[in-house]
mmCIF file of C-alpha atoms in Angstrom:
data_model
loop_
_atom_site.group_PDB
_atom_site.id
_atom_site.type_symbol
_atom_site.label_atom_id
_atom_site.label_comp_id
_atom_site.label_asym_id
_atom_site.label_seq_id
_atom_site.Cartn_x
_atom_site.Cartn_y
_atom_site.Cartn_z
ATOM 1 C CA ASN A 1 99.700 104.394 -104.140
ATOM 2 C CA ALA A 2 97.206 101.730 -104.728
ATOM 3 C CA GLY A 3 94.532 103.552 -102.651
ATOM 4 C CA ILE A 4 94.603 106.506 -105.023
ATOM 5 C CA ALA A 5 94.272 104.221 -108.047
ATOM 6 C CA LEU A 6 91.398 102.352 -106.536
ATOM 7 C CA MET A 7 89.682 105.668 -105.503
ATOM 8 C CA GLU A 8 89.962 106.841 -109.173
ATOM 9 C CA LEU A 9 88.307 103.576 -110.239
ATOM 10 C CA ARG A 10 85.606 104.357 -107.651
ATOM 11 C CA ARG A 11 86.290 101.220 -105.773
ATOM 12 C CA PHE A 12 85.811 102.994 -102.555
ATOM 13 C CA ASP A 13 85.735 100.007 -100.103
ATOM 14 C CA GLU A 14 89.048 98.823 -101.327
ATOM 15 C CA ALA A 15 90.649 102.180 -101.370
ATOM 16 C CA LEU A 16 89.611 102.750 -97.787
ATOM 17 C CA LYS A 17 91.233 99.566 -96.871
ATOM 18 C CA ALA A 18 94.492 100.410 -98.690
ATOM 19 C CA PHE A 19 94.475 103.921 -97.030
ATOM 20 C CA GLY A 20 93.969 102.208 -93.566
ATOM 21 C CA GLU A 21 96.918 99.960 -94.221
ATOM 22 C CA ALA A 22 99.166 103.009 -95.215
ATOM 23 C CA ILE A 23 97.976 104.864 -92.056
ATOM 24 C CA GLY A 24 98.786 101.803 -89.966
ATOM 25 C CA LEU A 25 102.420 101.843 -91.359
ATOM 26 C CA ASP A 26 102.909 105.585 -90.514
ATOM 27 C CA PRO A 27 100.069 107.067 -88.499
ATOM 28 C CA ASP A 28 101.887 110.451 -88.142
ATOM 29 C CA PHE A 29 102.108 111.110 -91.878
ATOM 30 C CA PRO A 30 99.159 113.305 -92.605
ATOM 31 C CA LEU A 31 99.080 112.730 -96.410
ATOM 32 C CA PHE A 32 97.450 109.242 -95.771
ATOM 33 C CA GLN A 33 94.630 110.925 -93.653
ATOM 34 C CA ILE A 34 94.194 113.484 -96.394
ATOM 35 C CA ASN A 35 93.808 110.815 -99.020
ATOM 36 C CA LYS A 36 91.348 109.155 -96.813
ATOM 37 C CA ALA A 37 89.317 112.456 -96.427
ATOM 38 C CA ILE A 38 89.450 113.024 -100.139
ATOM 39 C CA LEU A 39 88.099 109.466 -100.548
ATOM 40 C CA PHE A 40 85.226 110.130 -98.263
ATOM 41 C CA THR A 41 84.478 113.424 -99.994
ATOM 42 C CA ARG A 42 84.255 111.733 -103.427
ATOM 43 C CA TRP A 43 82.114 108.971 -101.761
ATOM 44 C CA GLY A 44 79.770 111.702 -100.489
ATOM 45 C CA ARG A 45 80.464 110.841 -96.788
ATOM 46 C CA LEU A 46 80.983 114.341 -95.423
ATOM 47 C CA ASP A 47 81.107 113.540 -91.644
ATOM 48 C CA ASP A 48 83.807 110.833 -92.284
ATOM 49 C CA ALA A 49 85.903 113.235 -94.467
ATOM 50 C CA LEU A 50 85.802 115.974 -91.929
ATOM 51 C CA LYS A 51 86.827 113.432 -89.222
ATOM 52 C CA ALA A 52 89.741 112.298 -91.352
ATOM 53 C CA TYR A 53 90.823 115.823 -91.883
ATOM 54 C CA GLY A 54 90.609 116.427 -88.136
ATOM 55 C CA GLU A 55 92.919 113.529 -87.478
ATOM 56 C CA ALA A 56 95.463 114.914 -90.045
ATOM 57 C CA LEU A 57 95.446 118.504 -88.786
ATOM 58 C CA LYS A 58 98.314 120.057 -86.908
ATOM 59 C CA PRO A 59 99.253 123.703 -86.332
ATOM 60 C CA ASP A 60 102.221 123.585 -88.579
ATOM 61 C CA ASP A 61 102.849 125.293 -91.906
ATOM 62 C CA ARG A 62 103.522 122.010 -93.527
ATOM 63 C CA TYR A 63 99.818 121.247 -93.003
ATOM 64 C CA ALA A 64 98.423 124.317 -94.838
ATOM 65 C CA ALA A 65 97.327 122.005 -97.615
ATOM 66 C CA ILE A 66 95.161 119.949 -95.196
ATOM 67 C CA TYR A 67 93.347 122.953 -94.129
ATOM 68 C CA ALA A 68 92.875 124.181 -97.749
ATOM 69 C CA TYR A 69 91.616 120.788 -98.910
ATOM 70 C CA ARG A 70 89.344 120.672 -95.868
ATOM 71 C CA ALA A 71 87.962 123.965 -96.845
ATOM 72 C CA ASP A 72 87.449 122.833 -100.374
ATOM 73 C CA THR A 73 85.436 119.925 -99.104
ATOM 74 C CA LEU A 74 83.290 122.137 -96.817
ATOM 75 C CA TRP A 75 82.732 124.400 -99.865
ATOM 76 C CA ARG A 76 81.510 121.609 -101.991
ATOM 77 C CA PHE A 77 79.008 120.630 -99.200
ATOM 78 C CA LYS A 78 77.946 124.456 -98.971
ATOM 79 C CA ARG A 79 79.218 124.823 -95.365
ATOM 80 C CA TYR A 80 80.688 128.269 -96.190
ATOM 81 C CA PRO A 81 81.346 129.611 -92.695
ATOM 82 C CA GLU A 82 83.380 126.518 -91.785
ATOM 83 C CA ALA A 83 85.100 126.525 -95.182
ATOM 84 C CA LEU A 84 86.142 130.155 -94.653
ATOM 85 C CA ALA A 85 87.573 129.351 -91.201
ATOM 86 C CA SER A 86 89.527 126.390 -92.587
ATOM 87 C CA VAL A 87 90.975 128.283 -95.489
ATOM 88 C CA ASP A 88 91.823 131.230 -93.330
ATOM 89 C CA THR A 89 93.922 128.835 -91.128
ATOM 90 C CA ALA A 90 95.545 127.473 -94.251
ATOM 91 C CA LEU A 91 96.433 130.894 -95.294
ATOM 92 C CA ASP A 92 97.809 131.731 -91.800
ATOM 93 C CA LEU A 93 100.009 128.732 -91.947
ATOM 94 C CA GLY A 94 101.051 128.896 -95.635
ATOM 95 C CA LYS A 95 101.098 132.349 -97.032
ATOM 96 C CA ASN A 96 102.562 131.083 -100.360
ATOM 97 C CA TYR A 97 100.072 128.363 -101.119
ATOM 98 C CA PRO A 98 98.115 129.287 -104.216
ATOM 99 C CA PHE A 99 95.523 126.542 -103.913
ATOM 100 C CA ALA A 100 94.425 128.095 -100.552
ATOM 101 C CA TYR A 101 93.920 131.468 -102.240
ATOM 102 C CA ALA A 102 91.944 129.870 -104.998
ATOM 103 C CA VAL A 103 89.746 128.043 -102.603
ATOM 104 C CA LYS A 104 89.032 131.220 -100.638
ATOM 105 C CA ALA A 105 88.126 132.924 -103.876
ATOM 106 C CA ARG A 106 85.697 129.988 -104.694
ATOM 107 C CA ILE A 107 83.996 130.347 -101.438
ATOM 108 C CA LEU A 108 83.719 134.159 -101.609
ATOM 109 C CA GLN A 109 82.272 133.729 -105.122
ATOM 110 C CA ARG A 110 79.535 131.475 -103.733
ATOM 111 C CA LEU A 111 78.847 134.142 -101.117
ATOM 112 C CA GLU A 112 78.603 136.744 -103.939
ATOM 113 C CA ARG A 113 81.496 138.667 -102.609
ATOM 114 C CA HIS A 114 82.964 138.994 -106.148
ATOM 115 C CA ASP A 115 85.416 141.893 -105.718
ATOM 116 C CA GLU A 116 87.031 140.246 -102.650
ATOM 117 C CA ALA A 117 87.117 136.888 -104.522
ATOM 118 C CA LEU A 118 88.955 138.438 -107.407
ATOM 119 C CA ARG A 119 91.642 139.829 -105.114
ATOM 120 C CA PHE A 120 92.280 136.437 -103.634
ATOM 121 C CA VAL A 121 92.321 134.628 -107.087
ATOM 122 C CA ASP A 122 94.752 137.390 -108.280
ATOM 123 C CA GLN A 123 97.030 136.578 -105.252
ATOM 124 C CA ALA A 124 96.896 132.999 -106.280
ATOM 125 C CA LEU A 125 97.957 133.735 -109.692
ATOM 126 C CA GLN A 126 100.795 136.023 -108.511
ATOM 127 C CA LEU A 127 102.232 132.966 -106.693
ATOM 128 C CA ASP A 128 101.625 130.548 -109.581
ATOM 129 C CA GLY A 129 100.310 131.985 -112.895
ATOM 130 C CA GLN A 130 99.502 128.554 -114.138
ATOM 131 C CA ASN A 131 97.553 127.186 -111.230
ATOM 132 C CA ILE A 132 94.486 125.695 -112.847
ATOM 133 C CA HIS A 133 92.323 126.137 -109.749
ATOM 134 C CA ALA A 134 93.026 129.814 -109.754
ATOM 135 C CA LEU A 135 92.531 130.202 -113.508
ATOM 136 C CA SER A 136 89.200 128.368 -113.398
ATOM 137 C CA THR A 137 88.002 130.454 -110.571
ATOM 138 C CA ARG A 138 89.098 133.634 -112.222
ATOM 139 C CA ALA A 139 87.285 132.876 -115.398
ATOM 140 C CA LEU A 140 83.999 131.913 -113.555
ATOM 141 C CA LEU A 141 84.230 135.162 -111.435
ATOM 142 C CA LEU A 142 84.775 137.294 -114.448
ATOM 143 C CA THR A 143 81.820 135.693 -116.178
ATOM 144 C CA ALA A 144 79.735 136.257 -113.002
ATOM 145 C CA VAL A 145 80.500 139.982 -113.004
ATOM 146 C CA GLY A 146 79.809 140.473 -116.649
ATOM 147 C CA ARG A 147 83.499 141.104 -117.675
ATOM 148 C CA PHE A 148 83.129 138.709 -120.641
ATOM 149 C CA ASP A 149 86.274 139.850 -122.711
ATOM 150 C CA GLN A 150 88.486 139.177 -119.555
ATOM 151 C CA ALA A 151 86.623 135.979 -118.874
ATOM 152 C CA LEU A 152 87.317 134.758 -122.426
ATOM 153 C CA ARG A 153 91.041 135.546 -121.998
ATOM 154 C CA ALA A 154 90.997 133.574 -118.777
ATOM 155 C CA TYR A 155 89.278 130.561 -120.353
ATOM 156 C CA GLU A 156 91.922 130.685 -123.234
ATOM 157 C CA GLN A 157 94.685 130.677 -120.663
ATOM 158 C CA MET A 158 93.142 127.630 -118.940
ATOM 159 C CA THR A 159 93.123 125.622 -122.227
ATOM 160 C CA PHE A 160 96.623 126.759 -122.892
ATOM 161 C CA VAL A 161 97.852 125.647 -119.453
ATOM 162 C CA GLN A 162 95.782 122.434 -119.300
ATOM 163 C CA PRO A 163 94.578 121.561 -122.795
ATOM 164 C CA SER A 164 92.498 118.593 -121.372
ATOM 165 C CA GLU A 165 90.386 120.919 -119.080
ATOM 166 C CA PRO A 166 86.947 120.792 -120.614
ATOM 167 C CA GLN A 167 85.682 123.719 -118.533
ATOM 168 C CA GLY A 168 88.115 125.978 -120.526
ATOM 169 C CA TYR A 169 86.446 124.990 -123.779
ATOM 170 C CA SER A 170 82.855 125.086 -122.578
ATOM 171 C CA GLY A 171 83.514 128.509 -120.822
ATOM 172 C CA LYS A 172 84.823 130.015 -124.125
ATOM 173 C CA ALA A 173 81.614 128.723 -125.916
ATOM 174 C CA PHE A 174 79.412 130.285 -123.322
#
């Protein structure tokens, strides 16, 4: 999709126009609204991002991803209670969605609820042992609680799964 390419090039105005055209062609397809919300998040326009997520949200398990990405956006802007509510809805709708478990773990980590966060990240990895979001979160959590040997193994697993992930290498060096 041209909008995604333009967003990656940080040509936000043009990307917004492309996403608007896509939405005009199929207003009921939530992925277009999600892309628009992600664009606004990268652009630093939180209110617009949350509005776009709101336009895409429907109480249907196919929309668990929307709630999870909305939670991730809220987490990035340190709106933790709202992020928890959104990710809990994602998990209620899609019990087998590893990204949602990883997002919940990240939020809990920021709230310094490390043991609970580790349980959620482990659930994500049970569903998908190569989920880079879960691997990254697990490595950061293990470092935060001083379990450095396990953290090193988690960083090594990250670099094995995604060799281009710089966090895996910098985490190992730390």
